CSV table of C-alpha atoms (C1' of nucleotides) in Angstrom, one decimal:
chain,number,residue,atom,x,y,z
P,225,UNK,CA,70.0,-11.8,-47.9
P,226,UNK,CA,67.3,-10.4,-51.0
P,227,UNK,CA,65.1,-7.6,-50.6
P,228,UNK,CA,61.5,-7.8,-51.9
P,229,UNK,CA,60.9,-5.0,-54.0
P,230,UNK,CA,63.0,-2.7,-56.0
P,231,UNK,CA,64.9,-1.6,-53.0
P,232,UNK,CA,68.5,-1.9,-52.8
P,233,UNK,CA,69.9,-4.1,-50.5
P,234,UNK,CA,72.3,-1.2,-48.9
P,235,UNK,CA,68.8,0.3,-47.8
P,236,UNK,CA,66.9,-2.4,-46.6
P,237,UNK,CA,69.8,-3.6,-44.7
P,238,UNK,CA,70.5,-0.1,-43.1
P,239,UNK,CA,66.8,0.4,-42.0
P,240,UNK,CA,67.2,-2.8,-40.3
P,241,UNK,CA,70.2,-2.4,-38.8
P,242,UNK,CA,69.0,1.1,-37.0
P,243,UNK,CA,65.9,-0.2,-36.3
P,244,UNK,CA,67.2,-3.2,-34.3
P,245,UNK,CA,66.8,-2.6,-30.8
P,246,UNK,CA,69.9,-5.0,-29.9
P,247,UNK,CA,72.3,-2.5,-31.2
P,248,UNK,CA,70.5,0.7,-29.8
P,249,UNK,CA,73.5,1.8,-27.8
P,250,UNK,CA,75.6,1.6,-31.3
P,251,UNK,CA,73.3,3.0,-33.6
P,252,UNK,CA,69.8,4.3,-33.1
P,253,UNK,CA,66.9,6.3,-34.3
P,254,UNK,CA,66.8,10.3,-33.7
P,255,UNK,CA,64.0,11.2,-31.1
P,256,UNK,CA,61.7,12.6,-34.1
P,257,UNK,CA,62.7,9.5,-36.3
P,258,UNK,CA,63.8,11.3,-38.9
P,259,UNK,CA,67.4,10.5,-38.7
P,260,UNK,CA,69.8,8.1,-37.3
P,261,UNK,CA,72.6,8.3,-34.9
P,262,UNK,CA,75.7,6.4,-34.7
P,263,UNK,CA,76.8,6.7,-31.3
P,264,UNK,CA,80.1,5.0,-31.5
P,265,UNK,CA,81.9,4.9,-34.7
P,266,UNK,CA,84.7,2.9,-33.6
P,267,UNK,CA,82.5,-0.1,-32.1
P,268,UNK,CA,79.8,0.4,-34.7
P,269,UNK,CA,82.0,-0.3,-37.8
P,270,UNK,CA,83.6,-3.4,-36.2
P,271,UNK,CA,80.9,-4.8,-34.5
P,272,UNK,CA,77.4,-4.0,-36.5
P,273,UNK,CA,78.6,-3.2,-40.0
P,274,UNK,CA,80.5,-6.5,-40.8
P,275,UNK,CA,76.9,-8.0,-39.6
P,276,UNK,CA,75.3,-6.5,-42.9
P,277,UNK,CA,77.8,-5.8,-45.1
P,278,UNK,CA,81.0,-6.8,-46.6
P,279,UNK,CA,83.3,-4.8,-45.0
P,280,UNK,CA,83.9,-2.8,-41.6
P,281,UNK,CA,84.6,0.5,-42.5
P,282,UNK,CA,83.0,3.6,-41.6
P,283,UNK,CA,84.2,5.3,-44.8
P,284,UNK,CA,82.7,2.8,-47.1
P,285,UNK,CA,79.6,3.0,-45.1
P,286,UNK,CA,79.7,6.8,-45.4
P,287,UNK,CA,80.1,6.7,-48.9
P,288,UNK,CA,77.4,4.4,-49.6
P,289,UNK,CA,74.8,6.8,-47.7
P,290,UNK,CA,76.3,10.0,-50.1
P,291,UNK,CA,75.3,7.5,-53.1
P,292,UNK,CA,71.8,7.5,-51.9
P,293,UNK,CA,71.5,10.7,-50.8
P,294,UNK,CA,71.9,11.0,-47.0
P,295,UNK,CA,73.4,13.9,-45.4
P,296,UNK,CA,75.1,14.2,-42.3
P,297,UNK,CA,73.1,16.3,-39.8
P,298,UNK,CA,75.4,19.1,-38.3
P,299,UNK,CA,74.2,19.7,-34.9
P,300,UNK,CA,73.6,23.4,-33.7
P,301,UNK,CA,76.1,23.3,-31.2
P,302,UNK,CA,78.9,21.8,-33.5
P,303,UNK,CA,82.3,22.8,-32.4
P,304,UNK,CA,81.7,22.2,-28.8
P,305,UNK,CA,82.4,19.6,-26.9
P,306,UNK,CA,79.5,17.6,-25.4
P,307,UNK,CA,79.0,16.5,-22.0
P,308,UNK,CA,76.3,13.8,-22.6
P,309,UNK,CA,79.0,11.1,-23.7
P,310,UNK,CA,77.9,11.6,-27.6
P,311,UNK,CA,81.0,13.3,-28.6
P,312,UNK,CA,81.8,10.3,-30.8
P,313,UNK,CA,78.6,10.5,-32.5
P,314,UNK,CA,77.5,11.1,-36.2
P,315,UNK,CA,73.8,11.8,-37.5
P,316,UNK,CA,72.6,11.1,-40.9
P,317,UNK,CA,69.3,11.8,-42.6
P,318,UNK,CA,67.3,11.3,-45.6
P,319,UNK,CA,63.8,12.7,-46.5
P,320,UNK,CA,62.4,9.3,-46.8
P,321,UNK,CA,64.6,7.4,-44.1
P,322,UNK,CA,62.1,7.2,-41.3
P,323,UNK,CA,61.3,5.2,-38.3
P,324,UNK,CA,58.3,3.0,-38.8
P,325,UNK,CA,57.9,3.8,-42.5
P,326,UNK,CA,60.1,1.6,-44.5
P,327,UNK,CA,57.9,1.5,-47.3
P,328,UNK,CA,59.3,5.2,-47.9
P,329,UNK,CA,62.6,3.4,-49.2
P,330,UNK,CA,61.3,3.2,-52.5
P,331,UNK,CA,61.6,6.6,-53.0
P,332,UNK,CA,65.4,6.8,-52.3
P,333,UNK,CA,67.3,6.4,-55.4
P,334,UNK,CA,71.0,5.7,-55.7
P,335,UNK,CA,73.0,8.2,-57.7
P,336,UNK,CA,73.9,7.2,-61.0
P,337,UNK,CA,77.7,8.6,-61.9
P,338,UNK,CA,76.4,11.3,-63.7
P,339,UNK,CA,79.3,11.8,-66.6
P,340,UNK,CA,78.7,8.2,-67.5
P,341,UNK,CA,76.1,5.9,-67.6
P,342,UNK,CA,72.8,6.0,-69.0
P,343,UNK,CA,72.8,9.9,-69.5
P,344,UNK,CA,75.7,9.5,-71.9
P,345,UNK,CA,74.4,7.3,-74.5
P,346,UNK,CA,71.2,9.6,-74.5
P,347,UNK,CA,73.2,12.5,-75.2
P,348,UNK,CA,75.3,10.8,-77.6
P,349,UNK,CA,72.9,9.4,-79.6
P,350,UNK,CA,70.9,13.1,-79.8
P,351,UNK,CA,74.3,14.7,-80.8
P,352,UNK,CA,74.6,11.9,-83.5
P,353,UNK,CA,71.0,12.8,-84.7
P,354,UNK,CA,71.7,16.3,-84.9
P,355,UNK,CA,74.9,16.0,-86.7
P,356,UNK,CA,72.9,13.8,-89.4
P,357,UNK,CA,70.3,16.4,-89.7
P,358,UNK,CA,73.2,19.2,-90.1
P,359,UNK,CA,74.4,16.8,-93.0
P,360,UNK,CA,71.0,17.1,-94.6
P,361,UNK,CA,71.0,20.5,-94.6
P,362,UNK,CA,74.4,20.8,-95.9
P,363,UNK,CA,73.7,18.9,-98.6
P,364,UNK,CA,70.2,20.6,-99.6
P,365,UNK,CA,72.6,23.6,-99.4
P,366,UNK,CA,75.1,22.3,-101.4
P,367,UNK,CA,72.4,21.7,-104.1
P,368,UNK,CA,71.0,25.0,-104.0
P,369,UNK,CA,74.4,26.5,-104.5
P,370,UNK,CA,75.4,24.5,-107.3
P,371,UNK,CA,72.1,25.2,-109.2
P,372,UNK,CA,72.6,29.2,-108.2
P,373,UNK,CA,76.2,28.7,-109.6
P,374,UNK,CA,74.8,27.1,-112.9
P,375,UNK,CA,72.0,29.7,-113.1
P,376,UNK,CA,74.8,32.7,-112.9
P,377,UNK,CA,77.2,31.1,-115.3
P,378,UNK,CA,74.2,31.1,-118.0
P,379,UNK,CA,73.4,34.5,-117.0
P,380,UNK,CA,77.1,35.8,-117.8
P,381,UNK,CA,76.8,33.9,-121.3
P,382,UNK,CA,73.7,35.7,-121.9
P,383,UNK,CA,75.0,39.0,-121.0
P,384,UNK,CA,78.5,38.7,-123.0
P,385,UNK,CA,76.3,37.7,-125.9
P,386,UNK,CA,74.1,40.9,-125.5
P,387,UNK,CA,77.3,43.0,-125.2
P,388,UNK,CA,78.6,41.7,-128.4
P,389,UNK,CA,75.2,42.3,-130.2
P,390,UNK,CA,75.1,45.8,-128.8
P,391,UNK,CA,78.7,46.6,-129.7
P,392,UNK,CA,77.4,45.4,-133.5
P,393,UNK,CA,74.5,47.4,-133.4
P,394,UNK,CA,76.5,50.4,-132.4
P,395,UNK,CA,78.7,49.8,-135.3
P,396,UNK,CA,75.9,49.6,-137.6
P,397,UNK,CA,74.6,52.7,-136.4
P,398,UNK,CA,77.8,54.6,-136.5
P,399,UNK,CA,78.2,53.1,-140.4
P,400,UNK,CA,74.6,54.6,-141.3
P,401,UNK,CA,75.5,58.2,-139.7
P,402,UNK,CA,78.6,58.1,-141.7
P,403,UNK,CA,76.8,56.8,-144.7
P,404,UNK,CA,74.0,59.7,-144.4
P,405,UNK,CA,76.4,62.5,-143.4
P,406,UNK,CA,78.9,61.4,-146.6
P,407,UNK,CA,76.5,60.4,-149.1
P,408,UNK,CA,73.1,62.4,-148.1
P,409,UNK,CA,74.9,65.3,-146.7
P,410,UNK,CA,77.1,65.9,-149.9
P,411,UNK,CA,73.9,66.1,-151.7
P,412,UNK,CA,73.1,69.4,-150.3
P,413,UNK,CA,71.4,68.5,-147.0
P,414,UNK,CA,72.7,71.2,-145.0
P,415,UNK,CA,70.1,71.0,-142.1
P,416,UNK,CA,70.8,67.4,-141.6
P,417,UNK,CA,74.4,68.0,-141.3
P,418,UNK,CA,74.0,70.5,-138.4
P,419,UNK,CA,72.2,68.2,-136.2
P,420,UNK,CA,74.1,64.9,-136.5
P,421,UNK,CA,78.0,65.8,-135.4
P,422,UNK,CA,77.0,65.4,-131.6
P,423,UNK,CA,76.4,61.3,-132.6
P,424,UNK,CA,79.5,59.7,-131.8
P,425,UNK,CA,80.8,58.0,-134.7
P,426,UNK,CA,83.8,56.6,-133.7
P,427,UNK,CA,82.8,53.0,-133.1
P,428,UNK,CA,85.9,51.3,-133.8
P,429,UNK,CA,87.5,52.0,-131.0
P,430,UNK,CA,84.9,49.5,-129.1
P,431,UNK,CA,85.5,46.7,-131.4
P,432,UNK,CA,87.2,45.1,-128.4
P,433,UNK,CA,84.5,44.6,-125.4
P,434,UNK,CA,85.7,46.1,-122.4
P,435,UNK,CA,83.7,43.8,-120.6
P,436,UNK,CA,84.9,40.3,-120.5
P,437,UNK,CA,83.9,37.7,-117.8
P,438,UNK,CA,86.8,37.2,-115.2
P,439,UNK,CA,88.3,33.9,-116.1
P,440,UNK,CA,86.5,31.8,-113.8
P,441,UNK,CA,87.7,33.0,-110.4
P,442,UNK,CA,85.6,30.9,-108.6
P,443,UNK,CA,83.0,32.9,-107.1
P,444,UNK,CA,84.4,36.3,-106.3
P,445,UNK,CA,82.5,39.5,-106.9
P,446,UNK,CA,85.4,41.2,-108.7
P,447,UNK,CA,82.9,42.7,-111.2
P,448,UNK,CA,84.2,44.0,-114.6
P,449,UNK,CA,83.6,47.3,-115.3
P,450,UNK,CA,81.0,48.1,-118.3
P,451,UNK,CA,81.5,51.3,-120.1
P,452,UNK,CA,79.4,51.0,-123.0
P,453,UNK,CA,79.6,53.7,-125.4
P,454,UNK,CA,76.5,56.0,-125.2
P,455,UNK,CA,74.2,56.1,-127.5
P,456,UNK,CA,72.5,59.6,-128.7
P,457,UNK,CA,69.0,60.2,-127.3
P,458,UNK,CA,66.6,59.9,-129.7
P,459,UNK,CA,66.1,63.8,-129.1
P,460,UNK,CA,69.5,64.4,-131.3
P,461,UNK,CA,67.8,62.8,-134.2
P,462,UNK,CA,65.9,64.9,-136.5
P,463,UNK,CA,62.0,64.0,-136.0
P,464,UNK,CA,60.8,62.5,-138.9
P,465,UNK,CA,57.4,64.1,-139.0
B,300,UNK,CA,95.7,-6.7,-47.5
B,301,UNK,CA,97.6,-4.3,-50.1
B,302,UNK,CA,99.4,-4.9,-53.1
B,303,UNK,CA,102.8,-3.6,-53.8
B,304,UNK,CA,102.9,-2.5,-57.6
B,305,UNK,CA,100.0,-1.4,-60.0
B,306,UNK,CA,98.6,-5.1,-59.5
B,307,UNK,CA,95.1,-5.3,-58.5
B,308,UNK,CA,94.3,-7.1,-55.2
B,309,UNK,CA,92.3,-9.7,-57.1
B,310,UNK,CA,95.5,-10.9,-59.3
B,311,UNK,CA,98.0,-11.3,-56.4
B,312,UNK,CA,95.3,-13.0,-54.1
B,313,UNK,CA,94.6,-15.3,-57.1
B,314,UNK,CA,98.4,-16.0,-57.6
B,315,UNK,CA,98.9,-16.4,-54.0
B,316,UNK,CA,96.0,-18.9,-53.5
B,317,UNK,CA,96.8,-21.2,-56.2
B,318,UNK,CA,100.5,-21.2,-55.2
B,319,UNK,CA,99.5,-22.1,-51.9
B,320,UNK,CA,100.5,-25.6,-51.4
B,321,UNK,CA,98.1,-25.7,-48.3
B,322,UNK,CA,94.9,-25.7,-50.7
B,323,UNK,CA,96.3,-28.4,-53.3
B,324,UNK,CA,93.7,-30.6,-53.1
B,325,UNK,CA,91.4,-27.8,-53.9
B,326,UNK,CA,93.3,-25.5,-56.4
B,327,UNK,CA,96.6,-26.3,-57.8
B,328,UNK,CA,98.6,-25.3,-60.9
B,329,UNK,CA,98.5,-27.3,-64.1
B,330,UNK,CA,101.5,-29.8,-64.6
B,331,UNK,CA,103.3,-27.2,-67.0
B,332,UNK,CA,102.4,-24.2,-64.8
B,333,UNK,CA,100.5,-22.4,-67.6
B,334,UNK,CA,97.1,-22.6,-66.2
B,335,UNK,CA,95.2,-23.5,-62.9
B,336,UNK,CA,92.8,-26.0,-61.9
B,337,UNK,CA,90.1,-25.9,-59.2
B,338,UNK,CA,89.7,-29.5,-58.4
B,339,UNK,CA,86.6,-29.4,-56.3
B,340,UNK,CA,84.3,-26.2,-56.9
B,341,UNK,CA,82.0,-27.0,-54.1
B,342,UNK,CA,84.6,-27.3,-51.1
B,343,UNK,CA,86.8,-24.4,-53.2
B,344,UNK,CA,84.0,-21.7,-53.3
B,345,UNK,CA,83.3,-22.3,-49.6
B,346,UNK,CA,86.6,-22.7,-48.1
B,347,UNK,CA,89.1,-21.2,-50.3
B,348,UNK,CA,87.2,-17.9,-51.7
B,349,UNK,CA,86.5,-16.5,-48.4
B,350,UNK,CA,89.7,-16.6,-47.2
B,351,UNK,CA,90.9,-14.1,-49.9
B,352,UNK,CA,88.0,-12.5,-51.3
B,353,UNK,CA,84.9,-10.9,-49.9
B,354,UNK,CA,82.4,-13.6,-51.1
B,355,UNK,CA,82.2,-17.6,-51.3
B,356,UNK,CA,80.5,-17.6,-55.2
B,357,UNK,CA,82.2,-19.3,-57.8
B,358,UNK,CA,80.3,-17.4,-60.3
B,359,UNK,CA,81.5,-14.2,-58.7
B,360,UNK,CA,85.1,-15.4,-58.8
B,361,UNK,CA,84.7,-16.6,-62.6
B,362,UNK,CA,83.5,-13.2,-63.5
B,363,UNK,CA,86.4,-11.6,-62.2
B,364,UNK,CA,88.6,-14.1,-64.0
B,365,UNK,CA,86.7,-13.1,-67.4
B,366,UNK,CA,87.3,-9.5,-66.3
B,367,UNK,CA,90.9,-10.3,-66.3
B,368,UNK,CA,91.1,-12.2,-69.5
B,369,UNK,CA,91.2,-15.6,-68.4
B,370,UNK,CA,89.9,-18.2,-70.1
B,371,UNK,CA,88.5,-21.7,-69.3
B,372,UNK,CA,90.7,-24.4,-70.9
B,373,UNK,CA,88.5,-26.7,-72.5
B,374,UNK,CA,89.8,-30.1,-72.5
B,375,UNK,CA,90.2,-32.4,-75.6
B,376,UNK,CA,88.0,-35.3,-73.6
B,377,UNK,CA,85.4,-32.7,-72.9
B,378,UNK,CA,81.9,-34.3,-72.8
B,379,UNK,CA,83.5,-37.7,-71.6
B,380,UNK,CA,82.9,-38.7,-68.0
B,381,UNK,CA,86.0,-38.7,-66.4
B,382,UNK,CA,87.6,-41.3,-64.1
B,383,UNK,CA,90.3,-39.8,-62.4
B,384,UNK,CA,88.1,-38.4,-59.8
B,385,UNK,CA,88.6,-35.0,-61.3
B,386,UNK,CA,84.9,-34.9,-62.9
B,387,UNK,CA,84.1,-31.5,-60.9
B,388,UNK,CA,87.3,-29.6,-61.9
B,389,UNK,CA,87.5,-26.3,-64.2
B,390,UNK,CA,91.0,-25.3,-65.4
B,391,UNK,CA,91.7,-21.4,-66.5
B,392,UNK,CA,94.2,-19.9,-68.5
B,393,UNK,CA,95.9,-16.6,-69.1
B,394,UNK,CA,99.1,-15.7,-71.3
B,395,UNK,CA,100.8,-14.1,-68.3
B,396,UNK,CA,99.6,-16.1,-65.3
B,397,UNK,CA,102.7,-18.7,-64.6
B,398,UNK,CA,103.8,-20.5,-61.7
B,399,UNK,CA,107.2,-19.0,-60.4
B,400,UNK,CA,106.5,-16.1,-62.4
B,401,UNK,CA,104.2,-13.9,-60.6
B,402,UNK,CA,106.1,-10.7,-61.9
B,403,UNK,CA,104.1,-11.3,-65.2
B,404,UNK,CA,101.0,-10.3,-63.3
B,405,UNK,CA,101.6,-6.8,-64.0
B,406,UNK,CA,101.1,-7.4,-67.7
B,407,UNK,CA,97.5,-8.5,-67.1
B,408,UNK,CA,95.0,-5.7,-67.7
B,409,UNK,CA,91.4,-5.9,-66.2
B,410,UNK,CA,88.9,-4.8,-69.0
B,411,UNK,CA,87.4,-1.4,-68.8
B,412,UNK,CA,83.5,-1.5,-69.9
B,413,UNK,CA,83.9,-0.7,-73.4
B,414,UNK,CA,80.8,0.9,-74.0
B,415,UNK,CA,81.7,3.4,-71.3
B,416,UNK,CA,84.5,5.3,-69.6
B,417,UNK,CA,87.2,5.9,-71.8
B,418,UNK,CA,85.9,4.9,-75.0
B,419,UNK,CA,83.2,7.3,-74.6
B,420,UNK,CA,85.4,10.2,-74.6
B,421,UNK,CA,87.0,9.4,-77.6
B,422,UNK,CA,83.9,8.9,-79.7
B,423,UNK,CA,82.9,12.5,-78.3
B,424,UNK,CA,86.1,13.9,-79.1
B,425,UNK,CA,85.6,12.4,-82.2
B,426,UNK,CA,81.9,14.0,-82.3
B,427,UNK,CA,83.7,17.5,-81.6
B,428,UNK,CA,86.0,17.2,-84.2
B,429,UNK,CA,83.3,16.2,-87.0
B,430,UNK,CA,81.3,19.2,-85.7
B,431,UNK,CA,84.3,21.6,-85.9
B,432,UNK,CA,85.0,20.5,-89.4
B,433,UNK,CA,81.1,21.0,-90.5
B,434,UNK,CA,81.5,24.3,-89.0
B,435,UNK,CA,84.4,24.9,-91.4
B,436,UNK,CA,82.7,23.9,-94.1
B,437,UNK,CA,79.4,26.0,-93.5
B,438,UNK,CA,81.7,29.0,-92.8
B,439,UNK,CA,83.5,28.6,-96.4
B,440,UNK,CA,80.0,28.0,-97.9
B,441,UNK,CA,78.4,31.0,-96.3
B,442,UNK,CA,81.4,33.1,-97.6
B,443,UNK,CA,81.0,31.6,-101.3
B,444,UNK,CA,77.0,31.8,-101.2
B,445,UNK,CA,77.4,35.4,-100.1
B,446,UNK,CA,80.1,36.3,-103.0
B,447,UNK,CA,77.8,34.5,-105.4
B,448,UNK,CA,74.6,36.7,-104.1
B,449,UNK,CA,76.7,39.9,-104.6
B,450,UNK,CA,78.0,38.3,-108.1
B,451,UNK,CA,74.3,37.7,-109.2
B,452,UNK,CA,72.7,41.3,-107.9
B,453,UNK,CA,75.5,42.8,-110.2
B,454,UNK,CA,74.8,40.6,-113.1
B,455,UNK,CA,70.8,41.8,-112.8
B,456,UNK,CA,72.2,45.5,-112.5
B,457,UNK,CA,74.3,45.1,-115.7
B,458,UNK,CA,71.8,43.1,-117.6
B,459,UNK,CA,69.1,45.9,-116.8
B,460,UNK,CA,71.6,48.7,-118.0
B,461,UNK,CA,72.5,46.9,-120.7
B,462,UNK,CA,68.8,46.2,-121.7
B,463,UNK,CA,68.1,50.0,-121.5
B,464,UNK,CA,70.9,51.0,-123.9
B,465,UNK,CA,69.8,48.5,-126.4
B,466,UNK,CA,66.0,49.9,-126.1
B,467,UNK,CA,67.6,53.2,-126.4
B,468,UNK,CA,69.6,52.1,-129.7
B,469,UNK,CA,66.7,50.2,-131.2
B,470,UNK,CA,64.8,53.9,-131.0
B,471,UNK,CA,67.5,55.5,-132.6
B,472,UNK,CA,67.4,52.9,-135.4
B,473,UNK,CA,63.6,53.8,-135.8
B,474,UNK,CA,64.3,57.4,-135.7
B,475,UNK,CA,66.8,56.9,-138.2
B,476,UNK,CA,64.9,54.6,-140.7
B,477,UNK,CA,62.0,57.2,-139.9
B,478,UNK,CA,64.2,59.9,-141.3
B,479,UNK,CA,65.6,58.2,-144.1
B,480,UNK,CA,62.2,57.2,-145.4
B,481,UNK,CA,60.6,60.4,-145.0
B,482,UNK,CA,63.2,62.8,-145.7
B,483,UNK,CA,65.7,61.1,-147.9
B,484,UNK,CA,63.2,58.7,-149.5
B,485,UNK,CA,60.7,61.8,-150.8
B,486,UNK,CA,64.0,63.7,-152.5
B,487,UNK,CA,64.1,60.6,-154.8
B,488,UNK,CA,66.9,58.3,-153.4
B,489,UNK,CA,65.6,55.4,-155.0
B,490,UNK,CA,68.3,53.1,-154.4
B,491,UNK,CA,68.7,53.4,-150.6
B,492,UNK,CA,64.8,52.6,-150.4
B,493,UNK,CA,65.3,49.1,-152.0
B,494,UNK,CA,67.7,48.2,-149.5
B,495,UNK,CA,66.2,49.0,-146.6
B,496,UNK,CA,63.1,47.3,-145.9
B,497,UNK,CA,64.5,44.1,-144.0
B,498,UNK,CA,65.3,46.5,-141.2
B,499,UNK,CA,62.2,46.1,-138.9
B,500,UNK,CA,60.8,49.8,-138.3
B,501,UNK,CA,58.1,48.5,-135.7
B,502,UNK,CA,59.9,49.9,-132.9
B,503,UNK,CA,57.3,50.5,-130.3
B,504,UNK,CA,56.2,46.9,-130.2
B,505,UNK,CA,59.5,46.6,-127.8
B,506,UNK,CA,58.8,49.4,-125.4
B,507,UNK,CA,57.7,47.1,-122.9
B,508,UNK,CA,60.8,45.0,-122.1
B,509,UNK,CA,59.9,41.3,-122.7
B,510,UNK,CA,62.6,40.6,-120.1
B,511,UNK,CA,62.1,41.4,-116.6
B,512,UNK,CA,63.6,40.1,-113.4
B,513,UNK,CA,61.8,37.3,-111.9
B,514,UNK,CA,60.4,38.6,-108.7
B,515,UNK,CA,63.3,36.8,-106.5
B,516,UNK,CA,61.6,33.0,-107.2
B,517,UNK,CA,64.9,32.0,-104.9
B,518,UNK,CA,67.4,29.8,-106.5
B,519,UNK,CA,65.9,28.2,-109.3
B,520,UNK,CA,67.4,27.9,-112.7
B,521,UNK,CA,64.6,29.0,-114.7
B,522,UNK,CA,66.4,31.5,-117.1
B,523,UNK,CA,64.5,34.3,-118.4
B,524,UNK,CA,64.5,33.6,-122.2
B,525,UNK,CA,65.7,36.7,-123.9
B,526,UNK,CA,64.4,37.4,-127.4
B,527,UNK,CA,65.8,40.6,-128.8
B,528,UNK,CA,64.9,42.0,-132.2
B,529,UNK,CA,67.6,40.8,-134.4
B,530,UNK,CA,69.9,43.6,-136.0
B,531,UNK,CA,70.8,43.5,-139.8
B,532,UNK,CA,74.4,42.8,-140.3
B,533,UNK,CA,76.7,45.4,-141.3
B,534,UNK,CA,76.8,44.1,-144.6
B,535,UNK,CA,73.4,44.9,-145.3
B,536,UNK,CA,74.3,48.6,-145.0
B,537,UNK,CA,76.1,50.2,-147.9
B,538,UNK,CA,79.3,50.8,-147.1
B,539,UNK,CA,80.3,54.5,-146.2
B,540,UNK,CA,83.6,54.7,-147.9
N,126,DG,C1',81.2,-14.8,-71.5
N,127,DG,C1',79.8,-10.5,-71.0
N,128,DG,C1',76.6,-6.2,-70.0
N,129,DA,C1',75.0,-3.4,-66.2
N,130,DA,C1',73.4,-2.2,-61.6
N,131,DT,C1',75.3,-2.2,-56.7
N,132,DA,C1',79.0,-2.4,-53.3
N,133,DT,C1',83.7,-1.4,-51.9
N,134,DT,C1',88.0,1.1,-52.4
N,135,DC,C1',90.8,4.7,-53.1
N,136,DC,C1',91.8,8.8,-53.6
N,137,DC,C1',90.9,14.2,-54.3
W,270,DG,C1',81.2,14.9,-50.5
W,271,DG,C1',82.1,12.9,-54.9
W,272,DG,C1',84.9,11.1,-58.7
W,273,DA,C1',86.7,6.7,-60.4
W,274,DA,C1',88.7,2.4,-60.4
W,275,DT,C1',88.0,-2.2,-58.7
W,276,DA,C1',84.8,-5.6,-56.7
W,277,DT,C1',80.4,-8.6,-56.1
W,278,DT,C1',76.0,-9.3,-58.0
W,279,DC,C1',72.6,-10.2,-61.1
W,280,DC,C1',70.8,-11.3,-65.3
W,281,DC,C1',71.2,-12.2,-70.5
DNA sequence: GGGAATATTCCC
DNA sequence: GGGAATATTCCC
């Protein structure tokens, strides 16, 4: 038995068996035609089901109903014993399962197992895309970081070189001072002698730079503390007017 | 019909139907008992299959055989017309499907759809592992980057400080020069005057630092070019002994 | 021979 | 009511 459209066999068979007036005492439409009622589960499962499906189990039938989104209709007087002889009946309903409107069956869709199936493939491929993107960012990041490291490396070298030049210059200034004090001062320049002592001359205490780069301790931020000898301010030198 | 062990219904039914001597003219064991032969596909599918399964299609039967890892036995004289009346026969074999040894059935396992199910879980968990690793790398990266940034910051500060000290030193040297030339030179120190000209005196041309921090041009490695005024070496200065 | 959708069973 | 394994169908 084949179905014409995209409607699964279960649905067309269901509509057919509910609509079949020959089995109305076992299964039928509700009064409004918006649901169907199985009047006698026992006889229905043994006599009707095997005519349409490959089994005669009410549970398997209900499993399929749930797979297609049908719901059991809970009567208002549930829990009470019925007196109309329909105590064994169950009613099922689906928005698009209607008497006289079999074309609505195309709107009923079987549930796909949510955790697997089509959904997974999409999710996984999306995750893979995102991971690959992240790896790209990481790489460009790596590149920038390495560039920054090289930059820093050069900066430290320049700073070190400058530092040494500064030390040297300081020593020279000290020697000049010494020279002026010793040579010029001894020739009788009293005024100059008074003004120079505040210039620090002990340049040799700085011959070993207090600052040297930490021996490549990766990228820690233990910065060496500079303590450059203070050079006298220009005001300490006699104006050369 | 229930199976006792963990053996799927398909396998126990298969072994039973092959072993059943009542249907030997339609299906039977091979001579060695290591495979089974369907002698008449047409009659087998219509008469035997529905006795055990919910269908009478040879293709569905073969689909299940494949799902359990059975393989068609290709006879050596395949392609030739048979004369023993077995032209319609097919033979299937599985390592653990043997006559007189139904206990081996427990070793036969149904294939799980490779692209889904168990496999997916593995892929997903591997992806999660990779993501977690990446996050770890990123974190250590972040840490290093921040350290480097602090390091760099300090470098700039030190460099700036050194620069200022250098400027100041330079101004002092200029003043000393001026002082020597104006004061000492006018008092007749000819010898000194001859040795000093190589020292640059135009200190004011350096009042605006040639070097200044590039305005946060991210992380490029365009290092600023230092051009400090060269200071004369100590040998150029008369010893102050 | 096997992928994938639907169907049936089993189990929580 | 629904997850998951197995079974059946459909299709390549």
